Every structure is written in structure tokens, then in C-alpha cells.
């Protein structure tokens, strides 16, 4: 990746008063140029990361202590629990599976009866107090998976950073990567380009977050 970092002060971890380390809440999404994570048929095979992008995503995932996932995203990612022929896979694939297994996973779902993966819990409803409690007790970062969950957490003003990976394709319509009911202030703090023309933009969400 060819990187550009605007302000390195944002690369430093956060801490509370008294020096207790707390993780950041981070949403990362693979999107089309026109802002979708899947087309109208739910297809997202156009967003397959190459080795360099996958390796970069691994570095993000390895910093997560917890992932908060919507049910649909959880079901997509659960394949990593028992990936076929893992011993024959390249190292960056093995690394991602290792990150998936070590990370605590919390699925937001009213209908999922039980988790099919290890180190996984289910919460029926998403609320601010619950997210704040998770963050309070998590010294590592917290990854958000799923556009609906991310949009809700953004509306709560609790997302710290957003990574958008833009693939050079337009799908016309489909599932938006993020929605907001109000304007949100963002500051670009890093950007870069990967093989195959994928562009990454990293934003910090301002402390005040939403504004009127």
C-alpha cells in the first residue's frame, strides 16, 4: 500500500483519566465506488481483497479484542471458524482465521438461537448503555461488522474511526455501506492505495459526532 498520513497524533491509543487504556470503536467496510457493500441480489464477490489489502485488514483485526456484529455479517464471517483446507492456505489467510478465533464476538440478533462459533455471545437489542459497557471493559479495539449495526452505533455518537475501502466498481444499487440520520463531522487522517486500484480512506469521527 502507498500510504498518506495526515496527522500522526491520531494513531496513538486512547486512555481514560487515571491512565486506564480503552479501545477505539472502529467500523471498516469494503464498498463500491457508489457506496454499496452488496448489490440488490446480495452479491459482493466484487469485493474480494487481494493479498496486500487482506494483510492490511489483518493488522486491524488483530488489534480487536471484541467484534460487534449484525446477524447477516456474522453468518458471512462464521465460515472462518472452520475454513476447509486451512493448512494449504497462504499465511495471510491463516492469520485472519487466527484473528477471528481469538476475538470475542457479540452478535446483535432477536432471532438467532445459538452461536455456531466459539467465543461468541448474543445480545437481543443494541443500546447505548450496552455498547458503553463493552467499551469500558475492553482495553483493545472494538470492531463493528455490518452496515445496520454501524449506522446505529454512529447515531449514538460512539464510533471513533471509520475505514472505507473503495473498490473500483459501481454496482448501481444495493445495500448502502453506512447511513446517518444527521450530518456527521469526519476528519481524514490517513489514506492509501492497494493493488487492483482499491483506495482506503481512514476517518476520525469528531468527539461531538453529530451536529444540528
CSV table of C-alpha atoms in Angstrom, one decimal:
chain,number,residue,atom,x,y,z
A,1,UNK,CA,0.0,0.0,0.0
A,2,UNK,CA,1.1,3.6,-0.7
A,3,UNK,CA,0.1,5.4,2.4
A,4,UNK,CA,-0.5,9.1,3.3
A,5,UNK,CA,-0.9,10.0,6.9
A,6,UNK,CA,-2.2,13.5,7.6
A,7,UNK,CA,-1.8,13.7,11.3
A,8,UNK,CA,0.0,11.0,13.3
A,9,UNK,CA,-1.4,12.1,16.7
A,10,UNK,CA,-4.5,10.1,15.8
A,11,UNK,CA,-2.5,6.9,15.5
A,12,UNK,CA,-1.9,6.9,19.3
A,13,UNK,CA,-4.2,4.7,21.5
A,14,UNK,CA,-6.8,6.3,23.8
A,15,UNK,CA,-6.8,6.3,27.6
A,16,UNK,CA,-9.2,7.4,30.3
A,17,UNK,CA,-8.4,9.5,33.3
A,18,UNK,CA,-6.1,7.6,35.6
A,19,UNK,CA,-4.3,6.0,32.6
A,20,UNK,CA,-6.6,3.1,32.0
A,21,UNK,CA,-6.4,2.1,28.4
A,22,UNK,CA,-9.6,1.7,26.4
A,23,UNK,CA,-10.0,0.6,22.9
A,24,UNK,CA,-11.4,2.5,20.0
A,25,UNK,CA,-14.7,1.6,18.3
A,26,UNK,CA,-13.9,1.1,14.6
A,27,UNK,CA,-16.0,0.4,11.6
A,28,UNK,CA,-14.3,-0.9,8.5
A,29,UNK,CA,-16.2,-1.6,5.2
A,30,UNK,CA,-15.4,-2.8,1.7
A,31,UNK,CA,-17.5,-0.8,-0.6
A,32,UNK,CA,-18.1,0.0,-4.3
A,33,UNK,CA,-17.3,3.5,-5.6
A,34,UNK,CA,-21.0,4.3,-5.4
A,35,UNK,CA,-21.3,3.4,-1.8
A,36,UNK,CA,-22.7,-0.2,-1.5
A,37,UNK,CA,-21.4,-3.2,0.3
A,38,UNK,CA,-23.6,-5.6,-1.8
A,39,UNK,CA,-25.8,-5.3,-4.9
A,40,UNK,CA,-29.6,-5.9,-5.0
A,41,UNK,CA,-29.1,-9.6,-5.1
A,42,UNK,CA,-26.8,-9.6,-2.0
A,43,UNK,CA,-23.7,-10.3,-4.2
A,44,UNK,CA,-20.4,-8.9,-3.0
A,45,UNK,CA,-17.9,-11.1,-4.8
A,46,UNK,CA,-16.5,-8.0,-6.5
A,47,UNK,CA,-15.1,-7.0,-3.1
A,48,UNK,CA,-12.6,-9.8,-2.7
A,49,UNK,CA,-9.4,-8.4,-1.2
A,50,UNK,CA,-6.0,-9.2,-2.7
A,51,UNK,CA,-3.1,-10.2,-0.6
A,52,UNK,CA,-1.9,-6.7,0.3
A,53,UNK,CA,-5.3,-5.5,1.3
A,54,UNK,CA,-6.1,-8.7,3.2
A,55,UNK,CA,-2.8,-8.3,5.1
A,56,UNK,CA,-3.7,-4.7,6.0
A,57,UNK,CA,-7.2,-5.8,7.2
A,58,UNK,CA,-5.5,-8.5,9.3
A,59,UNK,CA,-3.5,-5.8,11.1
A,60,UNK,CA,-6.8,-4.1,12.0
A,61,UNK,CA,-8.5,-7.3,13.1
A,62,UNK,CA,-5.5,-8.4,15.3
A,63,UNK,CA,-6.0,-5.2,17.3
A,64,UNK,CA,-9.6,-6.0,18.1
A,65,UNK,CA,-10.4,-7.6,21.4
A,66,UNK,CA,-14.1,-7.6,20.6
A,67,UNK,CA,-16.3,-7.6,17.4
A,68,UNK,CA,-19.9,-6.4,17.5
A,69,UNK,CA,-21.8,-8.0,14.5
A,70,UNK,CA,-25.2,-7.9,12.9
A,71,UNK,CA,-26.6,-11.4,12.3
A,72,UNK,CA,-26.1,-11.2,8.5
A,73,UNK,CA,-22.4,-10.2,8.8
A,74,UNK,CA,-21.9,-12.8,11.5
A,75,UNK,CA,-23.2,-15.5,9.2
A,76,UNK,CA,-20.9,-14.4,6.4
A,77,UNK,CA,-17.8,-14.4,8.6
A,78,UNK,CA,-18.6,-17.6,10.5
A,79,UNK,CA,-17.0,-19.6,7.7
A,80,UNK,CA,-13.7,-18.5,9.2
A,81,UNK,CA,-14.3,-20.7,12.2
A,82,UNK,CA,-13.6,-23.9,10.3
A,83,UNK,CA,-12.2,-23.0,6.9
A,84,UNK,CA,-11.6,-26.0,4.7
A,85,UNK,CA,-8.0,-27.0,3.9
A,86,UNK,CA,-6.7,-24.2,6.1
A,87,UNK,CA,-3.2,-25.9,6.2
A,88,UNK,CA,-2.8,-25.3,2.5
A,89,UNK,CA,-3.9,-21.7,2.6
A,90,UNK,CA,-1.4,-18.8,2.4
A,91,UNK,CA,-0.2,-17.2,5.6
A,92,UNK,CA,-2.4,-14.1,5.4
A,93,UNK,CA,-5.5,-16.4,5.3
A,94,UNK,CA,-4.3,-18.3,8.3
A,95,UNK,CA,-3.6,-15.1,10.1
A,96,UNK,CA,-7.1,-13.8,9.5
A,97,UNK,CA,-8.6,-17.0,10.8
A,98,UNK,CA,-6.4,-16.8,13.9
A,99,UNK,CA,-7.6,-13.2,14.5
A,100,UNK,CA,-11.3,-14.3,14.1
A,101,UNK,CA,-10.9,-17.2,16.6
A,102,UNK,CA,-9.2,-15.1,19.3
A,103,UNK,CA,-11.6,-12.2,19.1
A,104,UNK,CA,-14.7,-12.1,21.3
A,105,UNK,CA,-17.7,-11.9,19.1
A,106,UNK,CA,-21.0,-10.3,20.1
A,107,UNK,CA,-23.9,-10.8,17.7
A,108,UNK,CA,-26.9,-8.5,17.7
A,109,UNK,CA,-29.9,-10.5,16.8
A,110,UNK,CA,-33.5,-11.0,18.0
A,111,UNK,CA,-33.8,-14.4,16.2
A,112,UNK,CA,-30.5,-16.2,16.4
A,113,UNK,CA,-31.0,-19.0,18.9
A,114,UNK,CA,-27.4,-20.0,19.5
A,115,UNK,CA,-24.0,-19.2,18.0
A,116,UNK,CA,-22.2,-21.6,15.7
A,117,UNK,CA,-18.8,-20.3,16.6
A,118,UNK,CA,-16.5,-20.3,19.6
A,119,UNK,CA,-16.0,-17.2,21.9
A,120,UNK,CA,-19.4,-15.8,20.8
A,121,UNK,CA,-22.3,-14.3,22.7
A,122,UNK,CA,-25.7,-13.0,21.6
A,123,UNK,CA,-27.4,-9.7,22.5
A,124,UNK,CA,-31.0,-9.2,21.6
A,125,UNK,CA,-31.1,-5.5,21.4
A,126,UNK,CA,-28.5,-2.8,20.6
A,127,UNK,CA,-28.4,0.2,23.0
A,128,UNK,CA,-26.0,2.9,24.1
A,129,UNK,CA,-25.6,1.6,27.6
A,130,UNK,CA,-24.6,-1.8,26.4
A,131,UNK,CA,-22.1,-0.5,23.9
A,132,UNK,CA,-20.5,1.8,26.5
A,133,UNK,CA,-20.3,-1.1,29.0
A,134,UNK,CA,-18.5,-3.2,26.4
A,135,UNK,CA,-16.0,-0.4,25.6
A,136,UNK,CA,-15.4,0.3,29.3
A,137,UNK,CA,-14.2,-3.3,29.8
A,138,UNK,CA,-12.3,-3.7,26.6
A,139,UNK,CA,-8.7,-2.5,26.5
A,140,UNK,CA,-8.3,-3.5,22.9
A,141,UNK,CA,-10.2,-2.1,19.9
A,142,UNK,CA,-13.8,-3.0,19.1
A,143,UNK,CA,-14.6,-3.7,15.5
A,144,UNK,CA,-18.1,-3.2,14.1
A,145,UNK,CA,-19.4,-5.5,11.4
A,146,UNK,CA,-22.5,-4.8,9.4
A,147,UNK,CA,-23.9,-1.6,7.9
A,148,UNK,CA,-27.0,-1.6,10.1
A,149,UNK,CA,-25.2,-2.0,13.3
A,150,UNK,CA,-22.6,0.5,12.3
A,151,UNK,CA,-25.2,3.1,11.4
A,152,UNK,CA,-26.9,2.6,14.8
A,153,UNK,CA,-23.7,2.9,16.7
A,154,UNK,CA,-22.7,6.0,14.6
A,155,UNK,CA,-26.1,7.6,15.5
A,156,UNK,CA,-25.2,7.0,19.2
A,157,UNK,CA,-22.0,9.0,18.7
A,158,UNK,CA,-19.9,6.1,19.7
A,159,UNK,CA,-17.8,5.3,16.6
A,160,UNK,CA,-14.3,6.6,16.9
A,161,UNK,CA,-12.9,5.8,13.5
A,162,UNK,CA,-14.1,4.7,10.1
A,163,UNK,CA,-12.1,2.8,7.4
A,164,UNK,CA,-13.6,2.8,4.0
A,165,UNK,CA,-12.0,0.5,1.3
A,166,UNK,CA,-13.3,1.6,-2.1
A,167,UNK,CA,-13.2,-0.9,-4.9
A,168,UNK,CA,-13.1,0.4,-8.5
A,169,UNK,CA,-16.6,-0.7,-9.4
A,170,UNK,CA,-20.1,0.8,-9.5
A,171,UNK,CA,-23.0,-1.6,-8.8
A,172,UNK,CA,-25.8,0.8,-9.3
A,173,UNK,CA,-27.9,0.0,-6.3
A,174,UNK,CA,-27.9,-2.3,-3.3
A,175,UNK,CA,-27.1,-2.2,0.4
A,176,UNK,CA,-25.5,1.2,1.5
A,177,UNK,CA,-22.3,0.8,3.5
A,178,UNK,CA,-23.4,3.4,6.0
A,179,UNK,CA,-26.4,5.7,6.7
A,180,UNK,CA,-26.9,8.6,9.0
A,181,UNK,CA,-30.0,10.5,10.1
A,182,UNK,CA,-27.9,13.6,10.8
A,183,UNK,CA,-24.8,15.1,9.3
A,184,UNK,CA,-21.6,13.8,10.9
A,185,UNK,CA,-18.2,15.6,11.1
A,186,UNK,CA,-15.3,13.5,9.9
A,187,UNK,CA,-11.6,14.2,9.6
A,188,UNK,CA,-9.5,12.3,7.1
A,189,UNK,CA,-6.4,11.1,8.9
A,190,UNK,CA,-4.9,8.5,6.6
A,191,UNK,CA,-5.3,7.3,3.0
A,192,UNK,CA,-3.6,4.8,0.7
A,193,UNK,CA,-3.9,2.7,-2.4
A,194,UNK,CA,-3.7,-1.0,-2.8
A,195,UNK,CA,-3.2,-3.3,-5.7
A,196,UNK,CA,-6.1,-3.5,-8.2
A,197,UNK,CA,-6.9,0.2,-7.6
A,198,UNK,CA,-8.6,-0.2,-4.1
A,199,UNK,CA,-8.4,3.0,-2.2
A,200,UNK,CA,-8.5,3.3,1.6
A,201,UNK,CA,-9.7,6.4,3.5
A,202,UNK,CA,-9.5,6.5,7.2
A,203,UNK,CA,-11.6,9.0,9.1
A,204,UNK,CA,-11.8,10.1,12.7
A,205,UNK,CA,-15.3,10.9,13.9
A,206,UNK,CA,-15.2,14.1,15.9
A,207,UNK,CA,-15.8,13.9,19.7
A,208,UNK,CA,-19.0,15.8,19.3
A,209,UNK,CA,-20.0,13.5,16.5
A,210,UNK,CA,-23.5,14.6,15.3
A,211,UNK,CA,-24.4,18.2,15.0
A,212,UNK,CA,-27.6,20.1,14.1
